[in-house]
PDB file of C-alpha atoms in Angstrom:
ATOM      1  CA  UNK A 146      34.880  89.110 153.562  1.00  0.00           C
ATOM      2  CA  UNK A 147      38.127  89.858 151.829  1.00  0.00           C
ATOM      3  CA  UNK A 148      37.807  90.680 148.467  1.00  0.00           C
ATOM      4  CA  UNK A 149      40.852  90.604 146.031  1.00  0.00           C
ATOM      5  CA  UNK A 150      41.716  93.501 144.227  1.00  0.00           C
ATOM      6  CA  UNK A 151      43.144  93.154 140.761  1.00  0.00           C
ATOM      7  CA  UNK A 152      44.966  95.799 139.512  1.00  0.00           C
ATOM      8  CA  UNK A 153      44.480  97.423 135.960  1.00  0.00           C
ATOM      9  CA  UNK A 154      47.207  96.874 133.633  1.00  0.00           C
ATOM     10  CA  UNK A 155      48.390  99.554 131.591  1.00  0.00           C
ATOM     11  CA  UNK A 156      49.402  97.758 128.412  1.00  0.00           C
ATOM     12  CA  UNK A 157      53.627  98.786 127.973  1.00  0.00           C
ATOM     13  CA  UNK A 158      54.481 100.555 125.025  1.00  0.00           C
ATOM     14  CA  UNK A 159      56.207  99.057 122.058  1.00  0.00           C
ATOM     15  CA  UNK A 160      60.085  99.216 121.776  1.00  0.00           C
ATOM     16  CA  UNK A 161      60.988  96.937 119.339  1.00  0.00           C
ATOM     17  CA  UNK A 162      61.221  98.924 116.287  1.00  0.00           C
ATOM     18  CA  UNK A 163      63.615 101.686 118.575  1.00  0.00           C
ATOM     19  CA  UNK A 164      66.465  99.830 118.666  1.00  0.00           C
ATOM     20  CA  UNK A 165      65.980  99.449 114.560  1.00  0.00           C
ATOM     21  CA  UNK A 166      65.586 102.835 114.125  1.00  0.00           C
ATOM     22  CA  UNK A 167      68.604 103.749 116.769  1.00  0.00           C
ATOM     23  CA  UNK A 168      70.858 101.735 114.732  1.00  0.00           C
ATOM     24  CA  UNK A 169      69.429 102.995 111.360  1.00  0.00           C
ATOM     25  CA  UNK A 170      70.727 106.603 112.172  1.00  0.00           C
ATOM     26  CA  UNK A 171      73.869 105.728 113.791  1.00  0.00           C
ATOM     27  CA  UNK A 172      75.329 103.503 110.291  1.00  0.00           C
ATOM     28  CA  UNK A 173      73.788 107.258 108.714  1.00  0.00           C
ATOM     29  CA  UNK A 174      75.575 109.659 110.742  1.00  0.00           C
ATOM     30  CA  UNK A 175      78.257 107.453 110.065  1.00  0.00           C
ATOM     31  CA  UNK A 176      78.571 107.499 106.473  1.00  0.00           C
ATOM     32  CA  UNK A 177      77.721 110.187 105.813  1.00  0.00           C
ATOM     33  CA  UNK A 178      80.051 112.243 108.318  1.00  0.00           C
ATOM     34  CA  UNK A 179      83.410 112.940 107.158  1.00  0.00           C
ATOM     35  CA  UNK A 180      86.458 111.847 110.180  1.00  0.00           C
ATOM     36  CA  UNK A 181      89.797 113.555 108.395  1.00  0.00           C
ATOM     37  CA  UNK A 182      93.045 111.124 109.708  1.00  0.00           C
ATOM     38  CA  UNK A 183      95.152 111.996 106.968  1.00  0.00           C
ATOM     39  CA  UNK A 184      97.976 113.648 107.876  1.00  0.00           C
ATOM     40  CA  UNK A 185     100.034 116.581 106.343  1.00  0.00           C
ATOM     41  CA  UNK A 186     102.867 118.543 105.814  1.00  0.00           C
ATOM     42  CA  UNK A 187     102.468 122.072 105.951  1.00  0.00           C
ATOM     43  CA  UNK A 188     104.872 123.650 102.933  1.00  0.00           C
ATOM     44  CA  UNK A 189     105.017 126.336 101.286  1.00  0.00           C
ATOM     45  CA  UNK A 190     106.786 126.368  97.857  1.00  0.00           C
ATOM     46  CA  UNK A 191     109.109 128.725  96.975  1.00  0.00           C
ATOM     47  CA  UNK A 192     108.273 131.271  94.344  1.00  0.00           C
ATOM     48  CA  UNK A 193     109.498 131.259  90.476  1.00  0.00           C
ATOM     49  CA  UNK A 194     112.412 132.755  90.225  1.00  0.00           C
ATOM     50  CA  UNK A 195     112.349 136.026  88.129  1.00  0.00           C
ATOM     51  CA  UNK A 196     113.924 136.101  84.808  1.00  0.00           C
ATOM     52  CA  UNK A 197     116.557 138.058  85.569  1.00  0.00           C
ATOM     53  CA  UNK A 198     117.550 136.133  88.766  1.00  0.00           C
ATOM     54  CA  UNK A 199     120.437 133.572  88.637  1.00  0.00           C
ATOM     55  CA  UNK A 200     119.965 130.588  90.961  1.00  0.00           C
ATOM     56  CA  UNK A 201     122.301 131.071  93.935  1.00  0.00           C
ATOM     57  CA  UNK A 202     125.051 128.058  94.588  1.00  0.00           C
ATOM     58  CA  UNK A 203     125.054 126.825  97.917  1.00  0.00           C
ATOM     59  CA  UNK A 204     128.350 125.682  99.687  1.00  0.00           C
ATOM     60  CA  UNK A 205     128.069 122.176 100.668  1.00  0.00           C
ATOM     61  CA  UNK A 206     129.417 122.432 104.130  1.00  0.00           C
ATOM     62  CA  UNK A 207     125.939 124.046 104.681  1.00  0.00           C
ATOM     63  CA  UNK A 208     124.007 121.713 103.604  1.00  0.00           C
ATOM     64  CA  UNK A 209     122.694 119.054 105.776  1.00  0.00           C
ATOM     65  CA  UNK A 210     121.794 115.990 104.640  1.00  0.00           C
ATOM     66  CA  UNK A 211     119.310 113.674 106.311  1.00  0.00           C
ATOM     67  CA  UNK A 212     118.446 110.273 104.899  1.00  0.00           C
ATOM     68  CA  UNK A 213     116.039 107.487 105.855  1.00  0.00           C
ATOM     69  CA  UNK A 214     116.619 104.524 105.183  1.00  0.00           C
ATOM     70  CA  UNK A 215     114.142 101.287 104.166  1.00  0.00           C
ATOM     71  CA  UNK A 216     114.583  99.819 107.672  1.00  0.00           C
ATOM     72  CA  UNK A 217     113.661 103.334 108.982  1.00  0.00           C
ATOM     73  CA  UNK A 218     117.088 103.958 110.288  1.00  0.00           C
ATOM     74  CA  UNK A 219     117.872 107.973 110.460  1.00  0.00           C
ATOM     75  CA  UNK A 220     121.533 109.024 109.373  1.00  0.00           C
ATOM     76  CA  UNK A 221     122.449 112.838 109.812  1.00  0.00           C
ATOM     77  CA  UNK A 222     125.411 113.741 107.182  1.00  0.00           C
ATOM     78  CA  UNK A 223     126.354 109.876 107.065  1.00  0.00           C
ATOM     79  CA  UNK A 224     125.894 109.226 110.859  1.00  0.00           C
ATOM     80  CA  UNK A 225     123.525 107.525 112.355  1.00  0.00           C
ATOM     81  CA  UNK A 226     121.452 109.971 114.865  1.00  0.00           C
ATOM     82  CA  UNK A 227     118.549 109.381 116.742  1.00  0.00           C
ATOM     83  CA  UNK A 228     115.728 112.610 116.221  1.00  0.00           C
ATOM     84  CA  UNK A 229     116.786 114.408 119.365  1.00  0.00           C
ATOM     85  CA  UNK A 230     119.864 114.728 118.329  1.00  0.00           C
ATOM     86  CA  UNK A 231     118.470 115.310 114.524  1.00  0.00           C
ATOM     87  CA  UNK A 232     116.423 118.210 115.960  1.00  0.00           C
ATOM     88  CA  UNK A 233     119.966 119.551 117.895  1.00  0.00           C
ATOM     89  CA  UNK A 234     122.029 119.485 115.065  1.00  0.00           C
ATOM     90  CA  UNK A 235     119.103 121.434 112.915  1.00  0.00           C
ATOM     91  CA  UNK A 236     118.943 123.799 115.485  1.00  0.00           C
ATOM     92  CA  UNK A 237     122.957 124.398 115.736  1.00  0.00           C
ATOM     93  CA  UNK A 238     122.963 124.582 111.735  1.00  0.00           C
ATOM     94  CA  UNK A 239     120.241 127.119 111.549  1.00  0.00           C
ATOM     95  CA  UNK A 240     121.956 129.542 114.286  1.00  0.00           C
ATOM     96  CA  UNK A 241     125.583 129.456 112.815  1.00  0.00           C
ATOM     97  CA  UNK A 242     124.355 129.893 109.289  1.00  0.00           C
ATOM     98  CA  UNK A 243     120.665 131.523 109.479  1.00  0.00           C
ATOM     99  CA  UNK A 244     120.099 132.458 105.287  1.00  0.00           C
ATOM    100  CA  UNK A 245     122.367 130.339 104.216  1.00  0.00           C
ATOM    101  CA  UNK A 246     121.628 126.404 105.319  1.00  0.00           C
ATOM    102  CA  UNK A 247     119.712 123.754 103.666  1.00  0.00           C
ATOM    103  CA  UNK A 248     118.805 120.699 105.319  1.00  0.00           C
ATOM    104  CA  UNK A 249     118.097 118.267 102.636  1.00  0.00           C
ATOM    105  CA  UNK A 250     115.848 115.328 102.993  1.00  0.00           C
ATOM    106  CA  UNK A 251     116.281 111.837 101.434  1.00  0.00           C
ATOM    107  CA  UNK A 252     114.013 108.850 102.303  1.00  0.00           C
ATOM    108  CA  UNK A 253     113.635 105.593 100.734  1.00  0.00           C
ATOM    109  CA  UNK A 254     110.621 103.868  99.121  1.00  0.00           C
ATOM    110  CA  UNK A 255     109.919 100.998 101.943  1.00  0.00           C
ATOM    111  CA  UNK A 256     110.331 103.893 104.993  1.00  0.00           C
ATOM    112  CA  UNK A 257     107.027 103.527 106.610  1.00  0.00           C
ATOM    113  CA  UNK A 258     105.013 107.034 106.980  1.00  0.00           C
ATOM    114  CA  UNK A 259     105.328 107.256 110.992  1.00  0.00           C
ATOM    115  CA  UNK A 260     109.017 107.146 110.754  1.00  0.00           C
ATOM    116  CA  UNK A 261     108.568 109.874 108.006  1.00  0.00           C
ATOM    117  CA  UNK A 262     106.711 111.957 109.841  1.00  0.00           C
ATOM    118  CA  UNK A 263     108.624 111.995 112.850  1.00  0.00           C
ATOM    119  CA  UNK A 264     111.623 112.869 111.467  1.00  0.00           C
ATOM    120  CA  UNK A 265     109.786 115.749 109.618  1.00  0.00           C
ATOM    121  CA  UNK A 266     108.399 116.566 113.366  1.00  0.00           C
ATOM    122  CA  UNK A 267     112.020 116.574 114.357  1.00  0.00           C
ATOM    123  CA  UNK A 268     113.169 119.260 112.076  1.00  0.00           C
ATOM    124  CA  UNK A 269     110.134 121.700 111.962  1.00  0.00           C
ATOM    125  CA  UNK A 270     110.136 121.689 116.029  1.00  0.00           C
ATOM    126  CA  UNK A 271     113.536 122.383 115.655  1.00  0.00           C
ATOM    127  CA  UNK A 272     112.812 125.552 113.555  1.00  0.00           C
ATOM    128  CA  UNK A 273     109.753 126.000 116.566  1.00  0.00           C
ATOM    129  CA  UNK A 274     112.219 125.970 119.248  1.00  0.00           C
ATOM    130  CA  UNK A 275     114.419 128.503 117.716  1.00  0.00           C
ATOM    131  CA  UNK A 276     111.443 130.767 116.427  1.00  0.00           C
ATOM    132  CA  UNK A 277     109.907 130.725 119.597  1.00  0.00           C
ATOM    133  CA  UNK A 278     112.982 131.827 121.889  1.00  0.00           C
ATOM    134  CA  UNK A 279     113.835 134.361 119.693  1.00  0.00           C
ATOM    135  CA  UNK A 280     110.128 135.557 120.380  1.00  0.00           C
ATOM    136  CA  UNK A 281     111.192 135.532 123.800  1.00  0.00           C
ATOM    137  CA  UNK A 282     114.629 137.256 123.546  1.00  0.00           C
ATOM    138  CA  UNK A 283     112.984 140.011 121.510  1.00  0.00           C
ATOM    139  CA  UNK A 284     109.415 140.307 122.304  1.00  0.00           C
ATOM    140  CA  UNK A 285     108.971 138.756 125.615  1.00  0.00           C
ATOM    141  CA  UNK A 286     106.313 136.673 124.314  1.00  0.00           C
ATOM    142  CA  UNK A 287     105.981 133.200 122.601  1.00  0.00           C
ATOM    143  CA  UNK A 288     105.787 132.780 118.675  1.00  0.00           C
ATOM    144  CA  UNK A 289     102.229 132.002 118.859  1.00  0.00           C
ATOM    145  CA  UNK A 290     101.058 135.136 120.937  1.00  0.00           C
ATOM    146  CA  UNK A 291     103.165 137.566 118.438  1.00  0.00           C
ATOM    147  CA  UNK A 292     101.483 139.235 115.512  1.00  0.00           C
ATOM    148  CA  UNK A 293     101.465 138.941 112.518  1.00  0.00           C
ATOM    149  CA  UNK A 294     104.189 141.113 111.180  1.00  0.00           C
ATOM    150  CA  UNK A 295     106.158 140.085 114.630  1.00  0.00           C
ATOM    151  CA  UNK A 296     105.861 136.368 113.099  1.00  0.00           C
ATOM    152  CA  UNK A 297     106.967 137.220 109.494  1.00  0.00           C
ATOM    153  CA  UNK A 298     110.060 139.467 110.788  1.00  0.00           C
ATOM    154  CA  UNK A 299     110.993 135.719 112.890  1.00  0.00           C
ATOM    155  CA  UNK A 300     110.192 133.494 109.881  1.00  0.00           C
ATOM    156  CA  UNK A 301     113.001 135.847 108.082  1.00  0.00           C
ATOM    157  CA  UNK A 302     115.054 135.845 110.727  1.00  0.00           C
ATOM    158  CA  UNK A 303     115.319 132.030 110.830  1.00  0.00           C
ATOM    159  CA  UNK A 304     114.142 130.401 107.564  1.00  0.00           C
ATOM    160  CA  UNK A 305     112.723 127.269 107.171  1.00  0.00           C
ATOM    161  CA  UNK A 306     114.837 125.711 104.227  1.00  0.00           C
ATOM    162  CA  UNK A 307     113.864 122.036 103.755  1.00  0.00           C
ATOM    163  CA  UNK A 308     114.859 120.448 100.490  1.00  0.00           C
ATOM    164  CA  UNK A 309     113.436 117.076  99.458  1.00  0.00           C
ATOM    165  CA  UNK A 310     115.555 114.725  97.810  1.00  0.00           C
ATOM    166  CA  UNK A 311     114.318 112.361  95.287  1.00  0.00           C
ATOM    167  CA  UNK A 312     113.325 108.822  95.871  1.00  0.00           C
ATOM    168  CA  UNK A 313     115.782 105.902  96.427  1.00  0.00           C
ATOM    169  CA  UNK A 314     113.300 103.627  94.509  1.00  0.00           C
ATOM    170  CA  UNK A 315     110.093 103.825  92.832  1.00  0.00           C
ATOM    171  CA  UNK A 316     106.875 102.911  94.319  1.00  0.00           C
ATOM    172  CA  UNK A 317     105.220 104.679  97.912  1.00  0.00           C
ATOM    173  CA  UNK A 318     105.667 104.427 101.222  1.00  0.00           C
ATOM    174  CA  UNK A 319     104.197 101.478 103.815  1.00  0.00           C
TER     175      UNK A 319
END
């Protein structure tokens, strides 16, 4: 009385060669995309002087000196100093003597790059931190939102004047 019903099977499509083919493109968008994680320092270099220009002598008591050491240790004019209070006494340096400061940089052969680079971060946001509340004192805006000839008349104002020292020893950083 009861007859059984089969169902039709519709036959499942084949998968296994996706997966391949997933993977295939994946390792080439890999290789063949480009992920920058260098990082950088951006300097400018000073221009050549002009023939007819003497170099200017700077007095020592404006000249900071900031030295790392191999065990990454940070010394500010032969103290020890942590980078808050590297970045506080760039800042103080830069406002008493605007034109006329250098903060020189010495770092040894073993310092490892993160310590470098911190202590570079230290005395550029230093520079930031000045730039920008001058922005505000002046312009009631920050450094960023100012224009272009806003930003240069700032950048003259307070000059970044970094000076790297050479190398303790030969050979690169860790």
């Amino acid at each position: 009385m009861f007859r059984k019903r089969y169902r039709q099977q519709i036959p499942e499509l084949n998968t296994t060669s996706t997966a391949d083919i997933s993977f295939m493109l994946l390792i080439f968008f890999l290789v063949t995309s480009s992920m920058d994680t260098e990082k950088g320092l951006m300097r400018q270099m000073a221009p050549p002087p002009l023939e007819h220009e003497t170099p200017k002598d700077i007095n020592r008591n404006n000249v900071m000196q900031v030295k790392l050491d191999a065990q990454n240790q940070l010394s500010c004019d032969g103290k020890p100093v942590t980078l808050q209070q590297l970045a506080a006494e760039v800042r103080t340096l830069a406002m008493v003597n605007r034109t006329g400061h250098v903060v020189q940089i010495e770092a040894d052969a073993k310092t490892t790059y993160e310590a470098y680079f911190s202590m570079q971060d230290a005395i550029v946001g230093a520079y930031h931190t000045l730039r920008q509340e001058y922005a505000q004192k002046h312009y009631g805006c920050t450094y960023e939102t100012c224009n272009a000839e806003q930003r240069e008349m700032i950048n003259e104002y307070y000059p970044q004047r970094i000076s790297e020292g050479q190398i303790a020893q030969e050979g690169g950083a860790q």
